[in-house]
Each structure stands twice: as structure tokens, then as C-alpha cells.
Amino acid sequence: MGTASFLTRARGLLHIRNQLVRECLAELLSTFILIIITLGSSAQKVTSLETKGNLLTGYLAGALAVMVGIYTAGGISGAHMNPAFSLAMCLMEQFPWWKFPIFVVMQTLASFISAGAVYFLYYDAIWHYSNGTLTVSGPRETASIFATYPADYVSVANGFLDQVIGTGVLLVGVMGIMDTRNKGVPKGLEPVAVALLVLSIECSMGSNCGCPLNPARDIGPRLFTYVAGWGPEVFSRGNGWWWVPLVAPLLGAAVGTCLYQLFVAFHYPEEEDGDVLEDKGSIILVNTAIDPAMEKSSREKDTGGTEPAGYPPPPQMGSTAPAGVPTIPLNEP
């Protein structure tokens, strides 16, 4: 009883009512989980000379980290964890543009903090492996644990194309998974399907430059390595490669979003009436947990236009969706 009472008091003191702040905290935590698992697997592989990890375990850890991140915050913030995905949601009018820079800051901050956590977690291993010198290139370099760098034979132009195509495929796949007017995925298993999609892309498109596909995943840890002792070479290696993982995934997200709309989403039968569309759903890009207007509309339909007595008032608006477009929650809490 004492414990329950303490938890109740703690919740009362710490509970945040501002919807945007709640979304930011959830996005921060989910991105932290994604990056710490992804970078941790890389650190384990590199510092153990691949005796306790290899390329496949790194890919598998990164894909499963995506799944865990979505399950962690999908019902609160949508668990974007990637500025490229946030941009795609804005282009789909399923996420307000004014929130885009806020989410990007949260995602980048989480990636920076995650890189620091991995550095301290593997501090002894990194210094032992590197013989006491933090280098960006050479046989004992450790910078690639944190940020992506192209293979020696890959040009900047080829790497840019690599990231546009990879992120485009990612967004096409995600939209196909979430679009219940299409084949659809059983409710609650969307994160698993997305993780398998990420794993397939990593296994098929990872050799050129490590398959970042996420501007925040790359720039946050790269900034950490810059300030933690690796120095300015983290920005100069690969003919100034650092800007490619920032720009190319955003372009790839726009391309992938447009391709799915042009080749699939625009061509559903127009004779489907509103009830049928509502029953089949639409691309699952809006979360009822952060869209009170949609949730209220659903309650009114179920109760004949009135809310049950004593029903709590809806929280402050946290997300937007175009009027008349039926939506399905990304991940129920």
C-alpha cells in the first residue's frame, strides 16, 4: 500500500498535461532506445574484433531497435525517430509542419545522448581496441562505431544516390505496411513488419555506406565524436561525406512518399463511399492518442452523438489530420 501510495503521489507531481511536451518526451525516449541499441551493437562488433558480434548481428540489432522504439512511444508521439519519416508525415498532411523542427531537435538530441551512453558503456573497450588513440581512419579507427562513413571506393555522388534509394524504399514499404486499404498488417504487429523491412534494406543496401537512412541517427553521434576527442576529421573523411546522410534521406523520403501515392494510393476505386473507406481505414499515420478530435468523433459515433456522463474532457490538440480522412492508430498504448 505504501508503494502504491508513493507511486500515486509521484505521478500526481510529475504528470505532464501539455500534449506537445508529452510527445517530445516520448520521441526523445524512443529515439534514445533506437540509437543506443544500434550503436551498442556496432561497438560490440568492432571492439571485440568481431568475436562477439558481426555484420549480421549489427543489422539485426538495428532492426529490432526500430521495433522496440515504435512499441515504446508509438501510442504517444507516433515514434517517428527519424526526420525523414517526420517529413513524409508532413507531406501526407498527417503531421503539422510546425512540429517538424521540434521533433528533429528531439531526435537529434536523443541520438547525441545515446552516443554518449554507448561511449561510456564501452569506454574501456574502445580505448583498449584503439591503443589509446581515437582515430577516424586506419586499421584501429573507432569513429565508425558512432557515425556512418562510405567505403573507400564509394564516391559522394554514388553514396548520395544510395541514401535516396534506400530511404525511398523504406518509406514505400512503411506506407504499404500501414495502409489498411491495401493488404494491411494485423493490428499490433506493425512494428514487427517495419523491423523486418529495415532488416531487409540493411542486408541488401548496407555495404556502400552503412545504411544510415536517418539524418538524426548520423549527425547526433557525429557531433558527439567531434566533441569527445575524434576531432574535425569526422566531418572531412570521405570527401566531406557528413552532409550526405543529412540531405539524401530527406530527399529519399519525399521520393518514396510520392511514389506510393502515384502508384498505389491514388488509384483506389472512387466509388467506395465514406462508410466503406472508414471501415477499411487509411494509411496509419495519425495516432488517436494524440488526436483528440478524431477520438471524440469516434466516441460520438459509438454513443449516438453524446459522450458518456463523466467522460474526461479531451486533452489539448497534439496532431492534425485532413478533414474527412479516416485514420487508424499507429500503435495503441
XYZ file of N, CA, C and O in Angstrom, residues 20 25 75-76 80 92 95 100 114 131 142 169 196 209 216 305 319 325 328:
76
model
N 2.194 18.599 -26.258
C 3.437 18.688 -27.011
C 4.619 18.201 -26.185
O 5.491 17.484 -26.700
N 8.830 14.123 -25.035
C 9.465 13.176 -24.127
C 9.420 11.762 -24.694
O 10.403 11.011 -24.618
N 2.271 4.996 -29.378
C 0.957 5.460 -28.972
C 0.933 6.884 -28.451
O -0.145 7.427 -28.184
N 2.098 7.506 -28.306
C 2.163 8.867 -27.775
C 2.596 9.859 -28.850
O 1.882 10.811 -29.157
N 8.354 8.552 -34.465
C 8.984 8.805 -35.766
C 10.446 8.385 -35.751
O 10.901 7.686 -36.644
N 2.284 14.127 -46.211
C 0.993 13.438 -46.266
C -0.103 14.197 -45.529
O -1.239 13.740 -45.456
N 0.823 15.220 -40.224
C 1.644 15.749 -39.138
C 1.872 17.225 -39.420
O 2.216 17.595 -40.547
N 7.525 19.779 -37.058
C 8.647 19.108 -37.708
C 9.996 19.504 -37.108
O 10.778 18.631 -36.701
N 22.504 9.239 -26.777
C 22.726 7.802 -26.941
C 24.182 7.508 -27.260
O 24.757 6.537 -26.745
N 44.158 1.315 -28.880
C 45.509 1.533 -28.351
C 45.713 2.950 -27.821
O 46.785 3.544 -27.954
N 37.776 3.993 -34.631
C 36.565 3.711 -33.855
C 35.435 4.700 -34.128
O 34.358 4.570 -33.559
N 12.899 3.395 -50.603
C 12.361 2.047 -50.423
C 11.769 1.888 -49.022
O 10.704 1.286 -48.837
N 11.279 -5.861 -39.877
C 11.703 -6.778 -40.936
C 12.035 -6.020 -42.214
O 12.969 -6.387 -42.941
N 27.670 2.442 -47.562
C 27.925 3.488 -46.556
C 27.234 3.211 -45.225
O 26.970 4.144 -44.463
N 19.083 12.114 -38.145
C 19.371 12.256 -36.714
C 20.294 11.151 -36.224
O 21.174 11.393 -35.392
N -23.885 10.286 -30.697
C -23.674 11.732 -30.747
C -23.443 12.364 -29.398
O -23.219 13.545 -29.293
N -2.012 16.686 -32.691
C -1.668 16.289 -34.041
C -2.800 16.713 -34.938
O -3.891 17.049 -34.492
N -10.722 12.497 -43.662
C -9.869 11.364 -43.987
C -9.858 10.422 -42.799
O -9.382 10.777 -41.734
N -6.323 5.380 -38.802
C -6.204 4.242 -37.910
C -5.010 4.493 -37.001
O -3.996 4.990 -37.463
